[in-house]
PDB file of C-alpha atoms in Angstrom:
ATOM      1  CA  MET A   1      84.693  79.572  81.650  1.00 48.00           C
ATOM      2  CA  ALA A   2      87.079  82.200  82.969  1.00 58.00           C
ATOM      3  CA  HIS A   3      86.066  84.328  85.928  1.00 81.00           C
ATOM      4  CA  LEU A   4      88.544  87.155  85.776  1.00 88.00           C
ATOM      5  CA  ARG A   5      89.200  89.191  88.893  1.00 89.00           C
ATOM      6  CA  LEU A   6      91.086  92.378  89.642  1.00 91.00           C
ATOM      7  CA  GLY A   7      94.814  91.733  89.704  1.00 93.00           C
ATOM      8  CA  ASP A   8      94.593  88.690  87.420  1.00 94.00           C
ATOM      9  CA  THR A   9      96.759  88.677  84.311  1.00 96.00           C
ATOM     10  CA  ALA A  10      94.593  89.581  81.310  1.00 96.00           C
ATOM     11  CA  PRO A  11      94.514  86.484  79.073  1.00 95.00           C
ATOM     12  CA  ASP A  12      96.659  86.827  75.986  1.00 96.00           C
ATOM     13  CA  PHE A  13      95.185  85.952  72.597  1.00 96.00           C
ATOM     14  CA  THR A  14      95.772  86.248  68.869  1.00 96.00           C
ATOM     15  CA  ALA A  15      92.862  87.611  66.828  1.00 96.00           C
ATOM     16  CA  ASP A  16      91.898  89.111  63.498  1.00 95.00           C
ATOM     17  CA  THR A  17      90.918  92.771  63.751  1.00 96.00           C
ATOM     18  CA  THR A  18      90.010  95.651  61.463  1.00 96.00           C
ATOM     19  CA  GLU A  19      93.714  96.588  61.626  1.00 96.00           C
ATOM     20  CA  GLY A  20      95.097  93.114  60.882  1.00 96.00           C
ATOM     21  CA  THR A  21      96.085  90.216  63.125  1.00 97.00           C
ATOM     22  CA  ILE A  22      97.195  91.202  66.609  1.00 96.00           C
ATOM     23  CA  HIS A  23      98.842  89.401  69.531  1.00 97.00           C
ATOM     24  CA  PHE A  24      97.148  91.149  72.426  1.00 97.00           C
ATOM     25  CA  HIS A  25      99.986  91.496  74.963  1.00 98.00           C
ATOM     26  CA  GLU A  26     102.438  92.450  72.232  1.00 97.00           C
ATOM     27  CA  TRP A  27      99.947  94.988  70.835  1.00 97.00           C
ATOM     28  CA  LEU A  28      99.517  96.535  74.297  1.00 97.00           C
ATOM     29  CA  GLY A  29     103.262  96.948  74.777  1.00 97.00           C
ATOM     30  CA  ASP A  30     103.985  99.494  77.527  1.00 97.00           C
ATOM     31  CA  SER A  31     100.545 101.096  77.247  1.00 97.00           C
ATOM     32  CA  TRP A  32      97.429 100.842  79.334  1.00 98.00           C
ATOM     33  CA  GLY A  33      94.554  99.204  77.488  1.00 97.00           C
ATOM     34  CA  ILE A  34      90.774  99.261  77.476  1.00 97.00           C
ATOM     35  CA  LEU A  35      89.138  96.168  75.983  1.00 96.00           C
ATOM     36  CA  PHE A  36      85.397  96.655  75.591  1.00 93.00           C
ATOM     37  CA  SER A  37      82.753  94.425  74.072  1.00 91.00           C
ATOM     38  CA  HIS A  38      79.567  95.484  72.306  1.00 88.00           C
ATOM     39  CA  PRO A  39      76.525  93.323  71.542  1.00 80.00           C
ATOM     40  CA  GLY A  40      76.539  93.667  67.766  1.00 84.00           C
ATOM     41  CA  ASP A  41      77.380  95.604  64.627  1.00 87.00           C
ATOM     42  CA  TYR A  42      74.743  97.838  63.018  1.00 89.00           C
ATOM     43  CA  THR A  43      73.073  98.395  66.390  1.00 88.00           C
ATOM     44  CA  PRO A  44      72.152 101.877  67.592  1.00 91.00           C
ATOM     45  CA  VAL A  45      73.748 102.116  71.054  1.00 91.00           C
ATOM     46  CA  CYS A  46      76.976 100.453  69.906  1.00 91.00           C
ATOM     47  CA  THR A  47      77.262 102.917  67.033  1.00 93.00           C
ATOM     48  CA  THR A  48      77.218 105.819  69.502  1.00 95.00           C
ATOM     49  CA  GLU A  49      79.669 104.098  71.833  1.00 94.00           C
ATOM     50  CA  LEU A  50      82.313 103.264  69.248  1.00 94.00           C
ATOM     51  CA  GLY A  51      81.966 106.760  67.840  1.00 96.00           C
ATOM     52  CA  THR A  52      82.465 108.264  71.297  1.00 96.00           C
ATOM     53  CA  VAL A  53      85.654 106.265  71.838  1.00 96.00           C
ATOM     54  CA  ALA A  54      86.970 107.499  68.487  1.00 97.00           C
ATOM     55  CA  ASN A  55      86.085 111.088  69.397  1.00 96.00           C
ATOM     56  CA  TYR A  56      87.963 110.661  72.705  1.00 97.00           C
ATOM     57  CA  HIS A  57      91.142 109.705  70.840  1.00 95.00           C
ATOM     58  CA  GLY A  58      93.090 112.627  72.341  1.00 96.00           C
ATOM     59  CA  GLU A  59      91.961 111.831  75.887  1.00 97.00           C
ATOM     60  CA  PHE A  60      93.049 108.205  75.635  1.00 97.00           C
ATOM     61  CA  LYS A  61      96.352 109.131  73.986  1.00 97.00           C
ATOM     62  CA  LYS A  62      97.111 111.676  76.719  1.00 96.00           C
ATOM     63  CA  ARG A  63      96.759 108.876  79.275  1.00 97.00           C
ATOM     64  CA  ASN A  64      98.777 106.328  77.226  1.00 97.00           C
ATOM     65  CA  VAL A  65      95.663 104.142  76.794  1.00 98.00           C
ATOM     66  CA  LYS A  66      94.982 102.003  73.718  1.00 98.00           C
ATOM     67  CA  PRO A  67      91.291 101.165  73.129  1.00 97.00           C
ATOM     68  CA  ILE A  68      90.237  97.953  71.403  1.00 97.00           C
ATOM     69  CA  ALA A  69      86.645  96.800  70.777  1.00 95.00           C
ATOM     70  CA  ILE A  70      85.184  93.339  70.211  1.00 93.00           C
ATOM     71  CA  SER A  71      81.943  91.647  69.203  1.00 87.00           C
ATOM     72  CA  VAL A  72      80.985  88.236  67.856  1.00 86.00           C
ATOM     73  CA  ASP A  73      80.638  89.664  64.345  1.00 89.00           C
ATOM     74  CA  GLY A  74      83.346  89.231  61.702  1.00 91.00           C
ATOM     75  CA  VAL A  75      85.977  91.708  60.564  1.00 94.00           C
ATOM     76  CA  LYS A  76      84.251  92.282  57.194  1.00 93.00           C
ATOM     77  CA  ASP A  77      81.052  93.388  58.983  1.00 93.00           C
ATOM     78  CA  HIS A  78      83.114  95.624  61.273  1.00 94.00           C
ATOM     79  CA  LEU A  79      84.812  97.310  58.313  1.00 95.00           C
ATOM     80  CA  ASP A  80      81.480  98.013  56.615  1.00 94.00           C
ATOM     81  CA  TRP A  81      79.888  99.226  59.846  1.00 94.00           C
ATOM     82  CA  ILE A  82      82.803 101.594  60.579  1.00 95.00           C
ATOM     83  CA  LYS A  83      81.653 103.646  57.579  1.00 95.00           C
ATOM     84  CA  ASP A  84      78.285 104.163  59.310  1.00 95.00           C
ATOM     85  CA  ILE A  85      79.973 105.035  62.634  1.00 95.00           C
ATOM     86  CA  ASN A  86      82.222 107.597  60.976  1.00 96.00           C
ATOM     87  CA  GLU A  87      79.307 109.126  59.073  1.00 96.00           C
ATOM     88  CA  THR A  88      76.729 109.265  61.880  1.00 95.00           C
ATOM     89  CA  GLN A  89      79.080 110.133  64.754  1.00 95.00           C
ATOM     90  CA  ASN A  90      81.188 112.587  62.740  1.00 94.00           C
ATOM     91  CA  THR A  91      84.424 110.819  63.597  1.00 96.00           C
ATOM     92  CA  THR A  92      87.119 108.450  62.317  1.00 95.00           C
ATOM     93  CA  VAL A  93      87.401 105.092  64.043  1.00 95.00           C
ATOM     94  CA  ASP A  94      91.158 104.680  64.460  1.00 95.00           C
ATOM     95  CA  TYR A  95      91.429 101.731  66.826  1.00 96.00           C
ATOM     96  CA  PRO A  96      91.047  98.000  66.145  1.00 97.00           C
ATOM     97  CA  ILE A  97      87.793  96.056  66.421  1.00 96.00           C
ATOM     98  CA  ILE A  98      88.255  92.324  66.983  1.00 95.00           C
ATOM     99  CA  GLY A  99      86.268  89.878  64.877  1.00 93.00           C
ATOM    100  CA  ASP A 100      85.244  87.061  67.227  1.00 90.00           C
ATOM    101  CA  GLU A 101      82.818  84.879  65.288  1.00 88.00           C
ATOM    102  CA  ASP A 102      84.073  81.748  67.051  1.00 87.00           C
ATOM    103  CA  ARG A 103      83.605  83.507  70.444  1.00 86.00           C
ATOM    104  CA  LYS A 104      87.099  82.509  71.489  1.00 90.00           C
ATOM    105  CA  VAL A 105      88.021  85.862  73.030  1.00 91.00           C
ATOM    106  CA  SER A 106      84.485  86.562  74.312  1.00 87.00           C
ATOM    107  CA  GLU A 107      84.518  83.300  76.245  1.00 87.00           C
ATOM    108  CA  LEU A 108      88.081  83.828  77.436  1.00 90.00           C
ATOM    109  CA  TYR A 109      86.916  87.096  79.042  1.00 91.00           C
ATOM    110  CA  ASP A 110      83.437  85.834  80.067  1.00 84.00           C
ATOM    111  CA  MET A 111      81.664  88.453  77.950  1.00 84.00           C
ATOM    112  CA  ILE A 112      78.618  86.345  77.076  1.00 75.00           C
ATOM    113  CA  HIS A 113      76.038  86.280  79.893  1.00 72.00           C
ATOM    114  CA  PRO A 114      73.286  83.854  78.783  1.00 62.00           C
ATOM    115  CA  ASN A 115      70.616  85.282  81.103  1.00 62.00           C
ATOM    116  CA  ALA A 116      71.093  88.699  79.464  1.00 58.00           C
ATOM    117  CA  SER A 117      71.593  87.471  75.913  1.00 58.00           C
ATOM    118  CA  GLU A 118      72.312  83.992  74.575  1.00 59.00           C
ATOM    119  CA  LYS A 119      74.204  85.110  71.513  1.00 65.00           C
ATOM    120  CA  ALA A 120      75.568  88.618  72.037  1.00 67.00           C
ATOM    121  CA  THR A 121      78.318  89.924  74.277  1.00 70.00           C
ATOM    122  CA  VAL A 122      77.240  92.233  77.094  1.00 67.00           C
ATOM    123  CA  ARG A 123      78.935  95.629  77.436  1.00 86.00           C
ATOM    124  CA  SER A 124      82.037  94.496  79.313  1.00 90.00           C
ATOM    125  CA  VAL A 125      84.918  96.859  80.072  1.00 94.00           C
ATOM    126  CA  PHE A 126      88.393  95.742  81.087  1.00 95.00           C
ATOM    127  CA  VAL A 127      91.086  98.285  81.921  1.00 97.00           C
ATOM    128  CA  ILE A 128      94.480  96.607  81.759  1.00 97.00           C
ATOM    129  CA  GLY A 129      97.761  98.053  83.029  1.00 97.00           C
ATOM    130  CA  PRO A 130     101.165  97.975  81.301  1.00 97.00           C
ATOM    131  CA  ASP A 131     101.949  95.008  83.586  1.00 97.00           C
ATOM    132  CA  LYS A 132      99.085  93.160  81.772  1.00 97.00           C
ATOM    133  CA  LYS A 133      97.084  92.943  85.011  1.00 97.00           C
ATOM    134  CA  ILE A 134      93.358  93.692  85.118  1.00 96.00           C
ATOM    135  CA  LYS A 135      92.841  96.981  86.983  1.00 97.00           C
ATOM    136  CA  LEU A 136      89.091  97.464  86.477  1.00 95.00           C
ATOM    137  CA  THR A 137      86.062  95.540  85.268  1.00 94.00           C
ATOM    138  CA  ILE A 138      82.610  96.995  84.619  1.00 92.00           C
ATOM    139  CA  THR A 139      79.689  95.136  83.055  1.00 89.00           C
ATOM    140  CA  TYR A 140      76.699  96.956  81.589  1.00 89.00           C
ATOM    141  CA  PRO A 141      73.593  95.278  80.163  1.00 84.00           C
ATOM    142  CA  PRO A 142      73.076  95.426  76.386  1.00 81.00           C
ATOM    143  CA  SER A 143      70.407  98.142  76.786  1.00 84.00           C
ATOM    144  CA  THR A 144      72.619 100.702  78.572  1.00 89.00           C
ATOM    145  CA  GLY A 145      75.337 102.638  76.785  1.00 90.00           C
ATOM    146  CA  ARG A 146      78.514 103.287  78.716  1.00 92.00           C
ATOM    147  CA  ASN A 147      79.646 106.558  80.256  1.00 95.00           C
ATOM    148  CA  PHE A 148      83.132 107.003  78.831  1.00 95.00           C
ATOM    149  CA  ASP A 149      83.688 110.128  80.941  1.00 96.00           C
ATOM    150  CA  GLU A 150      83.409 107.821  83.963  1.00 96.00           C
ATOM    151  CA  ILE A 151      85.831 105.346  82.399  1.00 95.00           C
ATOM    152  CA  LEU A 152      88.360 108.165  81.830  1.00 96.00           C
ATOM    153  CA  ARG A 153      87.827 109.321  85.439  1.00 97.00           C
ATOM    154  CA  VAL A 154      88.581 105.817  86.721  1.00 96.00           C
ATOM    155  CA  ILE A 155      91.692 105.588  84.542  1.00 97.00           C
ATOM    156  CA  ASP A 156      92.878 108.914  86.032  1.00 97.00           C
ATOM    157  CA  SER A 157      92.393 107.433  89.504  1.00 97.00           C
ATOM    158  CA  LEU A 158      94.085 104.129  88.601  1.00 96.00           C
ATOM    159  CA  GLN A 159      97.110 105.884  87.156  1.00 96.00           C
ATOM    160  CA  LEU A 160      97.395 108.278  90.095  1.00 96.00           C
ATOM    161  CA  THR A 161      97.015 105.649  92.796  1.00 95.00           C
ATOM    162  CA  ALA A 162      99.422 103.253  91.036  1.00 93.00           C
ATOM    163  CA  TYR A 163     102.293 105.687  91.528  1.00 92.00           C
ATOM    164  CA  HIS A 164     101.350 107.664  94.674  1.00 94.00           C
ATOM    165  CA  LYS A 165     100.286 106.584  98.156  1.00 95.00           C
ATOM    166  CA  VAL A 166      96.767 107.965  97.814  1.00 96.00           C
ATOM    167  CA  ALA A 167      93.224 106.829  97.117  1.00 96.00           C
ATOM    168  CA  THR A 168      90.473 108.890  95.500  1.00 97.00           C
ATOM    169  CA  PRO A 169      87.220 109.756  97.318  1.00 97.00           C
ATOM    170  CA  ALA A 170      83.666 109.504  96.007  1.00 96.00           C
ATOM    171  CA  ASN A 171      82.987 111.491  92.827  1.00 96.00           C
ATOM    172  CA  TRP A 172      86.663 112.531  92.632  1.00 97.00           C
ATOM    173  CA  LYS A 173      87.837 114.169  89.426  1.00 96.00           C
ATOM    174  CA  ASP A 174      91.371 114.793  88.206  1.00 95.00           C
ATOM    175  CA  GLY A 175      92.809 117.820  90.037  1.00 95.00           C
ATOM    176  CA  GLU A 176      90.809 117.405  93.243  1.00 97.00           C
ATOM    177  CA  ASP A 177      92.068 116.492  96.710  1.00 97.00           C
ATOM    178  CA  CYS A 178      92.928 112.866  97.469  1.00 97.00           C
ATOM    179  CA  VAL A 179      92.834 110.623 100.514  1.00 97.00           C
ATOM    180  CA  ILE A 180      96.201 109.703 102.036  1.00 96.00           C
ATOM    181  CA  SER A 181      96.620 105.925 102.204  1.00 96.00           C
ATOM    182  CA  PRO A 182      96.304 104.408 105.717  1.00 94.00           C
ATOM    183  CA  SER A 183      99.765 102.841 105.217  1.00 93.00           C
ATOM    184  CA  VAL A 184     101.332 106.332 105.453  1.00 94.00           C
ATOM    185  CA  SER A 185     102.002 107.420 109.052  1.00 94.00           C
ATOM    186  CA  ASN A 186     101.556 111.038 110.118  1.00 93.00           C
ATOM    187  CA  GLU A 187     105.349 111.273 110.458  1.00 93.00           C
ATOM    188  CA  GLN A 188     105.804 110.294 106.807  1.00 94.00           C
ATOM    189  CA  ILE A 189     103.288 112.795 105.420  1.00 94.00           C
ATOM    190  CA  PRO A 190     105.750 115.714 104.953  1.00 93.00           C
ATOM    191  CA  GLU A 191     108.078 113.427 102.973  1.00 92.00           C
ATOM    192  CA  PHE A 192     105.373 112.099 100.626  1.00 93.00           C
ATOM    193  CA  PHE A 193     103.029 115.087 100.561  1.00 94.00           C
ATOM    194  CA  PRO A 194     104.977 118.351 100.807  1.00 93.00           C
ATOM    195  CA  LYS A 195     101.873 120.322  99.778  1.00 92.00           C
ATOM    196  CA  GLY A 196     100.448 119.641 103.250  1.00 92.00           C
ATOM    197  CA  HIS A 197      97.317 117.847 104.404  1.00 95.00           C
ATOM    198  CA  THR A 198      94.092 118.233 106.344  1.00 96.00           C
ATOM    199  CA  GLU A 199      93.154 115.696 109.025  1.00 95.00           C
ATOM    200  CA  ILE A 200      89.374 115.314 109.173  1.00 96.00           C
ATOM    201  CA  LYS A 201      89.601 112.148 111.279  1.00 96.00           C
ATOM    202  CA  PRO A 202      92.734 110.176 112.151  1.00 93.00           C
ATOM    203  CA  TYR A 203      91.760 107.736 109.383  1.00 93.00           C
ATOM    204  CA  LEU A 204      90.581 110.422 106.912  1.00 96.00           C
ATOM    205  CA  ARG A 205      93.433 112.661 105.844  1.00 97.00           C
ATOM    206  CA  MET A 206      93.177 114.747 102.682  1.00 97.00           C
ATOM    207  CA  THR A 207      95.970 116.183 100.536  1.00 96.00           C
ATOM    208  CA  PRO A 208      96.154 118.056  97.224  1.00 96.00           C
ATOM    209  CA  GLN A 209      96.652 115.754  94.247  1.00 96.00           C
ATOM    210  CA  PRO A 210     100.388 114.964  94.337  1.00 93.00           C
ATOM    211  CA  ASN A 211     101.052 114.858  90.589  1.00 90.00           C
ATOM    212  CA  LYS A 212      99.443 118.198  89.763  1.00 85.00           C
TER     213      LYS A 212
END
């Protein structure tokens, strides 16, 4: 059983999906990816979640993120269920859903937690960078639907901090001030952060978001 940690390479796989057979790393290409599992087709919370992801199409595209869903149901069930998602959530599902009846991918990513549910995948989330490394993992129980606004917020932070020497404070949202990384000396601040900074403590230095 895989125990995937931050910074690990996301396991590659080949799988049948609602959009044909994909080779995961090849499908990701130079994009960021969000791989998320749901406990089952024709279930109420999952219907709202997959509809929400479809409705957030523009937000994911803006961030160069490709979503892909998975459950241990087959592709035929997924295709039938998509009609219900589109109807009830007033959307068009336009991303692939992996059919994983043999649990190959679910077990590769440790998405089945027997103490929560013997048969179904829990609500796992993996955010994967263009380098194919795992940048974020979140695991929700089957009974709790995900907050995709939070997942977008984390992606904003991941993309910002990947390219700038900053971290993001508690409850940070895109556009707000950031924390200057401890690796940056006070002498280097003008070079990296020409917008200026505020020193609250020697170890807590704030600066306007550098890419805004």
